[in-house]
PDB file of C-alpha atoms and ligand atoms in Angstrom:
ATOM      1  CA  UNK A  29     -58.616 160.056 -26.164  1.00  0.00           C
ATOM      2  CA  UNK A  30     -60.682 161.740 -28.850  1.00  0.00           C
ATOM      3  CA  UNK A  31     -62.250 165.061 -27.958  1.00  0.00           C
ATOM      4  CA  UNK A  32     -65.672 165.715 -29.468  1.00  0.00           C
ATOM      5  CA  UNK A  33     -66.531 168.902 -31.268  1.00  0.00           C
ATOM      6  CA  UNK A  34     -67.432 171.932 -29.166  1.00  0.00           C
ATOM      7  CA  UNK A  35     -68.523 171.892 -25.566  1.00  0.00           C
ATOM      8  CA  UNK A  36     -69.555 168.270 -25.340  1.00  0.00           C
ATOM      9  CA  UNK A  37     -68.219 165.431 -23.223  1.00  0.00           C
ATOM     10  CA  UNK A  38     -65.187 163.397 -24.235  1.00  0.00           C
ATOM     11  CA  UNK A  39     -65.467 159.707 -25.181  1.00  0.00           C
ATOM     12  CA  UNK A  40     -66.215 157.262 -22.362  1.00  0.00           C
ATOM     13  CA  UNK A  41     -63.199 155.403 -21.031  1.00  0.00           C
ATOM     14  CA  UNK A  42     -63.028 151.630 -21.167  1.00  0.00           C
ATOM     15  CA  UNK A  43     -63.307 149.263 -18.191  1.00  0.00           C
ATOM     16  CA  UNK A  44     -65.244 151.647 -15.926  1.00  0.00           C
ATOM     17  CA  UNK A  45     -67.122 149.900 -13.103  1.00  0.00           C
ATOM     18  CA  UNK A  46     -70.660 150.419 -14.431  1.00  0.00           C
ATOM     19  CA  UNK A  47     -74.101 150.063 -12.913  1.00  0.00           C
ATOM     20  CA  UNK A  48     -77.177 150.569 -15.048  1.00  0.00           C
ATOM     21  CA  UNK A  49     -79.805 151.521 -12.452  1.00  0.00           C
ATOM     22  CA  UNK A  50     -82.707 151.620 -14.871  1.00  0.00           C
ATOM     23  CA  UNK A  51     -83.271 149.809 -18.124  1.00  0.00           C
ATOM     24  CA  UNK A  52     -85.959 147.595 -19.606  1.00  0.00           C
ATOM     25  CA  UNK A  53     -84.023 144.416 -20.180  1.00  0.00           C
ATOM     26  CA  UNK A  54     -85.190 142.229 -21.821  1.00  0.00           C
ATOM     27  CA  UNK A  55     -88.015 144.051 -23.557  1.00  0.00           C
ATOM     28  CA  UNK A  56     -90.749 143.314 -26.088  1.00  0.00           C
ATOM     29  CA  UNK A  57     -88.921 144.928 -28.986  1.00  0.00           C
ATOM     30  CA  UNK A  58     -89.280 144.257 -32.646  1.00  0.00           C
ATOM     31  CA  UNK A  59     -86.482 141.658 -33.170  1.00  0.00           C
ATOM     32  CA  UNK A  60     -85.738 143.176 -36.580  1.00  0.00           C
ATOM     33  CA  UNK A  61     -84.519 146.352 -34.909  1.00  0.00           C
ATOM     34  CA  UNK A  62     -82.160 144.581 -32.535  1.00  0.00           C
ATOM     35  CA  UNK A  63     -78.463 144.516 -33.330  1.00  0.00           C
ATOM     36  CA  UNK A  64     -77.625 141.926 -30.671  1.00  0.00           C
ATOM     37  CA  UNK A  65     -79.591 139.404 -28.623  1.00  0.00           C
ATOM     38  CA  UNK A  66     -80.205 140.160 -24.954  1.00  0.00           C
ATOM     39  CA  UNK A  67     -77.786 137.377 -24.016  1.00  0.00           C
ATOM     40  CA  UNK A  68     -75.080 139.026 -26.117  1.00  0.00           C
ATOM     41  CA  UNK A  69     -75.785 142.461 -24.606  1.00  0.00           C
ATOM     42  CA  UNK A  70     -75.622 140.931 -21.130  1.00  0.00           C
ATOM     43  CA  UNK A  71     -72.324 139.220 -21.887  1.00  0.00           C
ATOM     44  CA  UNK A  72     -70.729 142.382 -23.345  1.00  0.00           C
ATOM     45  CA  UNK A  73     -71.859 144.536 -20.416  1.00  0.00           C
ATOM     46  CA  UNK A  74     -69.843 142.420 -17.972  1.00  0.00           C
ATOM     47  CA  UNK A  75     -66.966 141.872 -20.388  1.00  0.00           C
ATOM     48  CA  UNK A  76     -66.513 145.660 -20.568  1.00  0.00           C
ATOM     49  CA  UNK A  77     -66.285 146.054 -16.787  1.00  0.00           C
ATOM     50  CA  UNK A  78     -69.985 146.275 -15.896  1.00  0.00           C
ATOM     51  CA  UNK A  79     -70.934 145.339 -12.336  1.00  0.00           C
ATOM     52  CA  UNK A  80     -74.711 145.252 -12.116  1.00  0.00           C
ATOM     53  CA  UNK A  81     -77.879 145.695 -14.202  1.00  0.00           C
ATOM     54  CA  UNK A  82     -81.201 146.748 -12.715  1.00  0.00           C
ATOM     55  CA  UNK A  83     -84.080 146.035 -15.039  1.00  0.00           C
ATOM     56  CA  UNK A  84     -87.473 147.692 -14.689  1.00  0.00           C
ATOM     57  CA  UNK A  85     -90.982 146.499 -15.479  1.00  0.00           C
ATOM     58  CA  UNK A  86     -93.954 148.759 -16.156  1.00  0.00           C
ATOM     59  CA  UNK A  87     -96.962 146.433 -15.957  1.00  0.00           C
ATOM     60  CA  UNK A  88     -97.894 142.862 -15.031  1.00  0.00           C
ATOM     61  CA  UNK A  89     -96.802 141.309 -18.323  1.00  0.00           C
ATOM     62  CA  UNK A  90     -93.342 142.920 -18.328  1.00  0.00           C
ATOM     63  CA  UNK A  91     -92.995 142.085 -14.641  1.00  0.00           C
ATOM     64  CA  UNK A  92     -93.320 138.389 -15.453  1.00  0.00           C
ATOM     65  CA  UNK A  93     -90.788 138.187 -18.267  1.00  0.00           C
ATOM     66  CA  UNK A  94     -88.270 140.471 -16.545  1.00  0.00           C
ATOM     67  CA  UNK A  95     -88.483 138.548 -13.277  1.00  0.00           C
ATOM     68  CA  UNK A  96     -87.858 135.316 -15.179  1.00  0.00           C
ATOM     69  CA  UNK A  97     -84.795 136.685 -16.979  1.00  0.00           C
ATOM     70  CA  UNK A  98     -83.326 138.315 -13.853  1.00  0.00           C
ATOM     71  CA  UNK A  99     -83.707 135.175 -11.773  1.00  0.00           C
ATOM     72  CA  UNK A 100     -81.634 133.207 -14.268  1.00  0.00           C
ATOM     73  CA  UNK A 101     -78.797 135.767 -14.604  1.00  0.00           C
ATOM     74  CA  UNK A 102     -76.152 136.755 -12.060  1.00  0.00           C
ATOM     75  CA  UNK A 103     -75.519 140.347 -11.028  1.00  0.00           C
ATOM     76  CA  UNK A 104     -78.957 141.507 -11.993  1.00  0.00           C
ATOM     77  CA  UNK A 105     -81.951 142.731 -10.031  1.00  0.00           C
ATOM     78  CA  UNK A 106     -85.254 144.307 -10.940  1.00  0.00           C
ATOM     79  CA  UNK A 107     -87.631 146.993  -9.848  1.00  0.00           C
ATOM     80  CA  UNK A 108     -91.279 146.291 -10.419  1.00  0.00           C
ATOM     81  CA  UNK A 109     -93.394 149.177 -11.586  1.00  0.00           C
ATOM     82  CA  UNK A 110     -96.797 150.332 -12.633  1.00  0.00           C
ATOM     83  CA  UNK A 111     -96.010 153.130 -15.083  1.00  0.00           C
ATOM     84  CA  UNK A 112     -98.352 156.068 -15.590  1.00  0.00           C
ATOM     85  CA  UNK A 113     -98.612 155.067 -19.267  1.00  0.00           C
ATOM     86  CA  UNK A 114     -99.964 151.692 -18.120  1.00  0.00           C
ATOM     87  CA  UNK A 115    -102.659 153.544 -16.188  1.00  0.00           C
ATOM     88  CA  UNK A 116    -103.552 155.723 -19.171  1.00  0.00           C
ATOM     89  CA  UNK A 117    -103.403 153.228 -22.015  1.00  0.00           C
ATOM     90  CA  UNK A 118    -104.834 150.022 -20.530  1.00  0.00           C
ATOM     91  CA  UNK A 119    -108.487 149.172 -20.836  1.00  0.00           C
ATOM     92  CA  UNK A 120    -110.132 149.840 -17.449  1.00  0.00           C
ATOM     93  CA  UNK A 121    -111.244 146.279 -16.709  1.00  0.00           C
ATOM     94  CA  UNK A 122    -107.888 144.747 -17.649  1.00  0.00           C
ATOM     95  CA  UNK A 123    -106.091 147.499 -15.756  1.00  0.00           C
ATOM     96  CA  UNK A 124    -107.938 146.919 -12.517  1.00  0.00           C
ATOM     97  CA  UNK A 125    -107.588 143.139 -12.646  1.00  0.00           C
ATOM     98  CA  UNK A 126    -103.865 143.178 -13.373  1.00  0.00           C
ATOM     99  CA  UNK A 127    -103.200 146.026 -10.971  1.00  0.00           C
ATOM    100  CA  UNK A 128    -104.535 143.967  -8.086  1.00  0.00           C
ATOM    101  CA  UNK A 129    -102.424 140.956  -9.143  1.00  0.00           C
ATOM    102  CA  UNK A 130     -99.370 143.195  -9.287  1.00  0.00           C
ATOM    103  CA  UNK A 131    -100.140 144.827  -5.924  1.00  0.00           C
ATOM    104  CA  UNK A 132    -100.597 141.418  -4.371  1.00  0.00           C
ATOM    105  CA  UNK A 133     -97.182 140.350  -5.617  1.00  0.00           C
ATOM    106  CA  UNK A 134     -95.520 143.568  -4.431  1.00  0.00           C
ATOM    107  CA  UNK A 135     -96.958 143.268  -0.950  1.00  0.00           C
ATOM    108  CA  UNK A 136     -96.192 139.578  -0.496  1.00  0.00           C
ATOM    109  CA  UNK A 137     -92.734 139.261  -2.094  1.00  0.00           C
ATOM    110  CA  UNK A 138     -90.661 142.305  -1.110  1.00  0.00           C
ATOM    111  CA  UNK A 139     -87.429 140.327  -0.908  1.00  0.00           C
ATOM    112  CA  UNK A 140     -87.687 139.325  -4.580  1.00  0.00           C
ATOM    113  CA  UNK A 141     -87.310 142.819  -6.032  1.00  0.00           C
ATOM    114  CA  UNK A 142     -85.061 145.834  -5.379  1.00  0.00           C
ATOM    115  CA  UNK A 143     -87.565 148.648  -5.610  1.00  0.00           C
ATOM    116  CA  UNK A 144     -91.021 149.768  -6.649  1.00  0.00           C
ATOM    117  CA  UNK A 145     -91.175 151.605  -9.952  1.00  0.00           C
ATOM    118  CA  UNK A 146     -91.258 153.024 -12.368  1.00  0.00           C
ATOM    119  CA  UNK A 147     -94.337 154.686 -10.979  1.00  0.00           C
ATOM    120  CA  UNK A 148     -95.343 158.307 -11.321  1.00  0.00           C
ATOM    121  CA  UNK A 149     -97.138 160.805 -13.499  1.00  0.00           C
ATOM    122  CA  UNK A 150     -96.859 161.569 -17.181  1.00  0.00           C
ATOM    123  CA  UNK A 151     -98.863 164.579 -18.356  1.00  0.00           C
ATOM    124  CA  UNK A 152     -97.484 164.277 -21.866  1.00  0.00           C
ATOM    125  CA  UNK A 153     -99.247 160.960 -22.340  1.00  0.00           C
ATOM    126  CA  UNK A 154    -102.266 161.975 -20.237  1.00  0.00           C
ATOM    127  CA  UNK A 155    -103.466 165.249 -21.707  1.00  0.00           C
ATOM    128  CA  UNK A 156    -107.052 165.284 -20.449  1.00  0.00           C
ATOM    129  CA  UNK A 157    -108.140 166.177 -16.946  1.00  0.00           C
ATOM    130  CA  UNK A 158    -109.838 162.850 -16.197  1.00  0.00           C
ATOM    131  CA  UNK A 159    -106.769 160.880 -17.381  1.00  0.00           C
ATOM    132  CA  UNK A 160    -104.485 163.075 -15.282  1.00  0.00           C
ATOM    133  CA  UNK A 161    -106.659 162.677 -12.206  1.00  0.00           C
ATOM    134  CA  UNK A 162    -106.690 158.917 -12.689  1.00  0.00           C
ATOM    135  CA  UNK A 163    -102.868 158.789 -12.786  1.00  0.00           C
ATOM    136  CA  UNK A 164    -102.737 160.806  -9.563  1.00  0.00           C
ATOM    137  CA  UNK A 165    -105.238 158.482  -7.903  1.00  0.00           C
ATOM    138  CA  UNK A 166    -103.242 155.350  -8.806  1.00  0.00           C
ATOM    139  CA  UNK A 167     -99.896 156.894  -7.866  1.00  0.00           C
ATOM    140  CA  UNK A 168    -101.244 157.894  -4.430  1.00  0.00           C
ATOM    141  CA  UNK A 169    -102.698 154.432  -3.933  1.00  0.00           C
ATOM    142  CA  UNK A 170     -99.384 152.724  -4.759  1.00  0.00           C
ATOM    143  CA  UNK A 171     -97.433 154.910  -2.335  1.00  0.00           C
ATOM    144  CA  UNK A 172    -100.019 154.582   0.398  1.00  0.00           C
ATOM    145  CA  UNK A 173    -100.327 150.813   0.147  1.00  0.00           C
ATOM    146  CA  UNK A 174     -96.615 150.034  -0.174  1.00  0.00           C
ATOM    147  CA  UNK A 175     -94.869 152.585   2.034  1.00  0.00           C
ATOM    148  CA  UNK A 176     -94.557 150.267   5.037  1.00  0.00           C
ATOM    149  CA  UNK A 177     -92.492 147.838   2.904  1.00  0.00           C
ATOM    150  CA  UNK A 178     -89.623 150.347   3.079  1.00  0.00           C
ATOM    151  CA  UNK A 179     -88.483 149.652  -0.483  1.00  0.00           C
ATOM    152  CA  UNK A 180     -86.915 152.304  -2.732  1.00  0.00           C
ATOM    153  CA  UNK A 181     -89.233 154.073  -5.178  1.00  0.00           C
ATOM    154  CA  UNK A 182     -88.288 154.764  -8.784  1.00  0.00           C
ATOM    155  CA  UNK A 183     -90.203 157.680 -10.279  1.00  0.00           C
ATOM    156  CA  UNK A 184     -91.224 158.430 -13.824  1.00  0.00           C
ATOM    157  CA  UNK A 185     -91.958 162.160 -13.851  1.00  0.00           C
ATOM    158  CA  UNK A 186     -92.958 163.890 -17.063  1.00  0.00           C
ATOM    159  CA  UNK A 187     -94.260 167.443 -17.040  1.00  0.00           C
ATOM    160  CA  UNK A 188     -96.542 168.730 -19.805  1.00  0.00           C
ATOM    161  CA  UNK A 189     -94.971 170.812 -22.560  1.00  0.00           C
ATOM    162  CA  UNK A 190     -96.743 173.584 -24.464  1.00  0.00           C
ATOM    163  CA  UNK A 191     -97.962 170.912 -26.883  1.00  0.00           C
ATOM    164  CA  UNK A 192     -99.639 168.950 -24.092  1.00  0.00           C
ATOM    165  CA  UNK A 193    -102.174 171.556 -22.988  1.00  0.00           C
ATOM    166  CA  UNK A 194    -105.584 170.085 -22.161  1.00  0.00           C
ATOM    167  CA  UNK A 195    -107.635 171.936 -24.761  1.00  0.00           C
ATOM    168  CA  UNK A 196    -110.866 171.458 -22.812  1.00  0.00           C
ATOM    169  CA  UNK A 197    -109.304 173.047 -19.716  1.00  0.00           C
ATOM    170  CA  UNK A 198    -106.664 175.405 -21.084  1.00  0.00           C
ATOM    171  CA  UNK A 199    -106.282 177.441 -17.877  1.00  0.00           C
ATOM    172  CA  UNK A 200    -106.071 174.502 -15.506  1.00  0.00           C
ATOM    173  CA  UNK A 201    -102.943 174.346 -13.327  1.00  0.00           C
ATOM    174  CA  UNK A 202    -102.313 170.808 -14.626  1.00  0.00           C
ATOM    175  CA  UNK A 203    -100.914 172.445 -17.772  1.00  0.00           C
ATOM    176  CA  UNK A 204     -98.123 174.238 -15.861  1.00  0.00           C
ATOM    177  CA  UNK A 205     -94.561 173.429 -16.950  1.00  0.00           C
ATOM    178  CA  UNK A 206     -93.535 172.016 -13.545  1.00  0.00           C
ATOM    179  CA  UNK A 207     -96.882 170.826 -12.187  1.00  0.00           C
ATOM    180  CA  UNK A 208     -95.976 167.130 -12.169  1.00  0.00           C
ATOM    181  CA  UNK A 209     -92.914 167.752  -9.977  1.00  0.00           C
ATOM    182  CA  UNK A 210     -95.104 169.716  -7.559  1.00  0.00           C
ATOM    183  CA  UNK A 211     -97.841 167.075  -7.322  1.00  0.00           C
ATOM    184  CA  UNK A 212     -95.319 164.253  -6.849  1.00  0.00           C
ATOM    185  CA  UNK A 213     -93.514 166.075  -4.045  1.00  0.00           C
ATOM    186  CA  UNK A 214     -96.786 166.962  -2.329  1.00  0.00           C
ATOM    187  CA  UNK A 215     -97.941 163.336  -2.330  1.00  0.00           C
ATOM    188  CA  UNK A 216     -94.582 162.031  -1.095  1.00  0.00           C
ATOM    189  CA  UNK A 217     -94.597 164.600   1.710  1.00  0.00           C
ATOM    190  CA  UNK A 218     -98.166 163.792   2.709  1.00  0.00           C
ATOM    191  CA  UNK A 219     -97.254 160.111   2.857  1.00  0.00           C
ATOM    192  CA  UNK A 220     -94.060 160.950   4.795  1.00  0.00           C
ATOM    193  CA  UNK A 221     -91.695 159.231   2.363  1.00  0.00           C
ATOM    194  CA  UNK A 222     -88.048 159.918   3.154  1.00  0.00           C
ATOM    195  CA  UNK A 223     -86.516 161.595   0.024  1.00  0.00           C
ATOM    196  CA  UNK A 224     -83.392 159.413   0.224  1.00  0.00           C
ATOM    197  CA  UNK A 225     -85.659 156.451  -0.571  1.00  0.00           C
ATOM    198  CA  UNK A 226     -86.759 157.973  -3.887  1.00  0.00           C
ATOM    199  CA  UNK A 227     -84.981 158.010  -7.243  1.00  0.00           C
ATOM    200  CA  UNK A 228     -86.103 160.323 -10.037  1.00  0.00           C
ATOM    201  CA  UNK A 229     -85.448 158.177 -13.100  1.00  0.00           C
ATOM    202  CA  UNK A 230     -84.194 159.906 -16.268  1.00  0.00           C
ATOM    203  CA  UNK A 231     -84.280 163.274 -14.580  1.00  0.00           C
ATOM    204  CA  UNK A 232     -85.494 165.846 -17.082  1.00  0.00           C
ATOM    205  CA  UNK A 233     -85.950 169.038 -15.153  1.00  0.00           C
ATOM    206  CA  UNK A 234     -87.946 170.906 -16.219  1.00  0.00           C
ATOM    207  CA  UNK A 235     -85.137 173.280 -15.190  1.00  0.00           C
ATOM    208  CA  UNK A 236     -81.711 173.318 -13.563  1.00  0.00           C
ATOM    209  CA  UNK A 237     -83.326 174.948 -10.508  1.00  0.00           C
ATOM    210  CA  UNK A 238     -85.540 171.900 -10.058  1.00  0.00           C
ATOM    211  CA  UNK A 239     -82.483 169.622 -10.135  1.00  0.00           C
ATOM    212  CA  UNK A 240     -80.802 171.667  -7.429  1.00  0.00           C
ATOM    213  CA  UNK A 241     -83.987 171.885  -5.352  1.00  0.00           C
ATOM    214  CA  UNK A 242     -84.847 168.205  -5.245  1.00  0.00           C
ATOM    215  CA  UNK A 243     -81.228 167.189  -4.627  1.00  0.00           C
ATOM    216  CA  UNK A 244     -81.058 169.598  -1.692  1.00  0.00           C
ATOM    217  CA  UNK A 245     -84.076 167.843  -0.225  1.00  0.00           C
ATOM    218  CA  UNK A 246     -82.173 164.549  -0.398  1.00  0.00           C
ATOM    219  CA  UNK A 247     -83.768 162.868  -3.427  1.00  0.00           C
ATOM    220  CA  UNK A 248     -81.648 160.646  -5.663  1.00  0.00           C
ATOM    221  CA  UNK A 249     -81.427 161.736  -9.273  1.00  0.00           C
ATOM    222  CA  UNK A 250     -80.672 159.375 -12.095  1.00  0.00           C
ATOM    223  CA  UNK A 251     -78.544 160.731 -14.913  1.00  0.00           C
ATOM    224  CA  UNK A 252     -79.184 159.101 -18.253  1.00  0.00           C
ATOM    225  CA  UNK A 253     -76.748 158.054 -20.968  1.00  0.00           C
ATOM    226  CA  UNK A 254     -78.583 160.242 -23.500  1.00  0.00           C
ATOM    227  CA  UNK A 255     -77.476 163.353 -21.546  1.00  0.00           C
ATOM    228  CA  UNK A 256     -74.164 162.700 -23.326  1.00  0.00           C
ATOM    229  CA  UNK A 257     -75.518 164.136 -26.552  1.00  0.00           C
ATOM    230  CA  UNK A 258     -78.060 166.538 -25.030  1.00  0.00           C
ATOM    231  CA  UNK A 259     -76.793 169.786 -23.538  1.00  0.00           C
ATOM    232  CA  UNK A 260     -80.143 170.650 -22.007  1.00  0.00           C
ATOM    233  CA  UNK A 261     -80.290 167.402 -20.054  1.00  0.00           C
ATOM    234  CA  UNK A 262     -76.667 167.818 -19.067  1.00  0.00           C
ATOM    235  CA  UNK A 263     -77.499 171.220 -17.570  1.00  0.00           C
ATOM    236  CA  UNK A 264     -80.362 169.840 -15.464  1.00  0.00           C
ATOM    237  CA  UNK A 265     -77.947 167.868 -13.288  1.00  0.00           C
ATOM    238  CA  UNK A 266     -74.902 170.136 -13.551  1.00  0.00           C
ATOM    239  CA  UNK A 267     -75.303 171.510 -10.023  1.00  0.00           C
ATOM    240  CA  UNK A 268     -76.573 168.339  -8.394  1.00  0.00           C
ATOM    241  CA  UNK A 269     -73.926 166.973  -5.984  1.00  0.00           C
ATOM    242  CA  UNK A 270     -72.438 163.739  -7.280  1.00  0.00           C
ATOM    243  CA  UNK A 271     -73.431 162.123  -3.952  1.00  0.00           C
ATOM    244  CA  UNK A 272     -77.095 162.320  -5.056  1.00  0.00           C
ATOM    245  CA  UNK A 273     -76.595 160.827  -8.518  1.00  0.00           C
ATOM    246  CA  UNK A 274     -76.928 157.347  -9.981  1.00  0.00           C
ATOM    247  CA  UNK A 275     -76.675 156.367 -13.647  1.00  0.00           C
ATOM    248  CA  UNK A 276     -78.968 154.634 -16.121  1.00  0.00           C
ATOM    249  CA  UNK A 277     -79.605 154.018 -19.816  1.00  0.00           C
ATOM    250  CA  UNK A 278     -83.387 153.470 -20.015  1.00  0.00           C
ATOM    251  CA  UNK A 279     -82.423 150.909 -22.701  1.00  0.00           C
ATOM    252  CA  UNK A 280     -83.732 150.027 -25.217  1.00  0.00           C
ATOM    253  CA  UNK A 281     -84.887 153.659 -25.316  1.00  0.00           C
ATOM    254  CA  UNK A 282     -82.829 156.839 -25.551  1.00  0.00           C
ATOM    255  CA  UNK A 283     -79.618 155.931 -27.327  1.00  0.00           C
ATOM    256  CA  UNK A 284     -76.875 158.343 -26.162  1.00  0.00           C
ATOM    257  CA  UNK A 285     -76.192 159.888 -29.574  1.00  0.00           C
ATOM    258  CA  UNK A 286     -78.101 158.107 -32.344  1.00  0.00           C
ATOM    259  CA  UNK A 287     -81.724 158.429 -33.324  1.00  0.00           C
ATOM    260  CA  UNK A 288     -83.859 155.327 -33.856  1.00  0.00           C
ATOM    261  CA  UNK A 289     -81.186 152.903 -32.627  1.00  0.00           C
ATOM    262  CA  UNK A 290     -81.750 150.558 -29.669  1.00  0.00           C
ATOM    263  CA  UNK A 291     -79.869 151.478 -26.532  1.00  0.00           C
ATOM    264  CA  UNK A 292     -78.081 148.835 -24.433  1.00  0.00           C
ATOM    265  CA  UNK A 293     -76.997 148.712 -20.749  1.00  0.00           C
ATOM    266  CA  UNK A 294     -73.279 149.006 -21.505  1.00  0.00           C
ATOM    267  CA  UNK A 295     -73.943 152.509 -22.894  1.00  0.00           C
ATOM    268  CA  UNK A 296     -74.300 153.634 -19.283  1.00  0.00           C
ATOM    269  CA  UNK A 297     -70.636 154.580 -19.706  1.00  0.00           C
ATOM    270  CA  UNK A 298     -71.926 157.620 -21.647  1.00  0.00           C
ATOM    271  CA  UNK A 299     -73.754 158.820 -18.522  1.00  0.00           C
ATOM    272  CA  UNK A 300     -70.414 158.594 -16.700  1.00  0.00           C
ATOM    273  CA  UNK A 301     -68.669 160.608 -19.441  1.00  0.00           C
ATOM    274  CA  UNK A 302     -71.442 163.236 -19.327  1.00  0.00           C
ATOM    275  CA  UNK A 303     -71.165 163.574 -15.545  1.00  0.00           C
ATOM    276  CA  UNK A 304     -67.366 163.726 -15.640  1.00  0.00           C
ATOM    277  CA  UNK A 305     -67.773 166.625 -18.061  1.00  0.00           C
ATOM    278  CA  UNK A 306     -70.499 168.511 -16.160  1.00  0.00           C
ATOM    279  CA  UNK A 307     -68.822 168.047 -12.784  1.00  0.00           C
ATOM    280  CA  UNK A 308     -65.202 168.433 -13.984  1.00  0.00           C
ATOM    281  CA  UNK A 309     -64.171 165.098 -12.513  1.00  0.00           C
ATOM    282  CA  UNK A 310     -62.304 161.991 -13.693  1.00  0.00           C
ATOM    283  CA  UNK A 311     -64.526 159.348 -15.258  1.00  0.00           C
ATOM    284  CA  UNK A 312     -63.098 156.672 -12.984  1.00  0.00           C
ATOM    285  CA  UNK A 313     -63.842 158.742  -9.902  1.00  0.00           C
ATOM    286  CA  UNK A 314     -67.420 159.445 -11.062  1.00  0.00           C
ATOM    287  CA  UNK A 315     -67.957 155.751 -11.822  1.00  0.00           C
ATOM    288  CA  UNK A 316     -66.792 154.685  -8.368  1.00  0.00           C
ATOM    289  CA  UNK A 317     -68.948 157.253  -6.562  1.00  0.00           C
ATOM    290  CA  UNK A 318     -72.130 156.480  -8.521  1.00  0.00           C
ATOM    291  CA  UNK A 319     -71.513 152.748  -8.060  1.00  0.00           C
ATOM    292  CA  UNK A 320     -71.393 153.317  -4.332  1.00  0.00           C
ATOM    293  CA  UNK A 321     -74.552 155.458  -4.486  1.00  0.00           C
ATOM    294  CA  UNK A 322     -76.374 152.652  -6.319  1.00  0.00           C
ATOM    295  CA  UNK A 323     -75.145 150.092  -3.788  1.00  0.00           C
ATOM    296  CA  UNK A 324     -76.501 152.181  -0.898  1.00  0.00           C
ATOM    297  CA  UNK A 325     -79.767 153.142  -2.559  1.00  0.00           C
ATOM    298  CA  UNK A 326     -80.784 149.662  -3.746  1.00  0.00           C
ATOM    299  CA  UNK A 327     -79.003 147.780  -0.936  1.00  0.00           C
ATOM    300  CA  UNK A 328     -77.215 145.516  -3.389  1.00  0.00           C
ATOM    301  CA  UNK A 329     -73.979 143.637  -2.808  1.00  0.00           C
ATOM    302  CA  UNK A 330     -71.367 144.714  -5.326  1.00  0.00           C
TER     303      UNK A 330
HETATM  304 ZN1   ZN B 291     -87.860 153.555 -18.305  1.00  0.00          ZN
END
């Protein structure tokens, strides 16, 4: 086994039992940037020991093509989401029409999908107060109207950085470095959502303390394959018990170590290697535990 330079994880082992708990697969990518077709990626994932792929939609259009693909492929499921970016970047009229179609589907077909999400808040993409308030309004509405379905929630949580300050309201608390975490937790508590029903997708802090805090409350944290090449991300989950962790790629985004290259579900093995490193465990042992965590969280047969 080849050891990488410095304090970074070793290479992923082969034939690990992998579950990618969050990817966008298939996706509306520029075909010119794709190395392999989705069918090829699917085939290789299982050939290399993969067990299950959970694909995630972010709006009504992606819901439709992902549902279609998942229903014609074994060992796949999907979570259906309404991402905060969808709220911010869709024309109001279109947004409201498609949101009600999506909500209708969610409420009437809970056995078709594994979870609701990604949903959440993104104060990097929404920099202005009105846009931020609108994301909060929609997030609250989704939780309130779907909580009795008892499905898992998959969160997209992005705090504002120093570059995301709302210049019209520079002293507003919505510019704080951990404000999105705080708002999300407040809403979930008000709606009495059991933390074990909630997965924080692509957990990105904003600090190690936040990782420890939310895990101690019982939330599930998803470690991403790109943590393999990112020491900061690796630190965020370093003290989170392995019993609270699942793994994902967020493919085609966030390649584990290359810039500008499409990610693929089988790279979830890099999340395993990163966790084995941060938790000083065997890769095989990590893979088996996170597989079991995914099975329990999404109630899938593996
Ligand atoms: Zn995603």
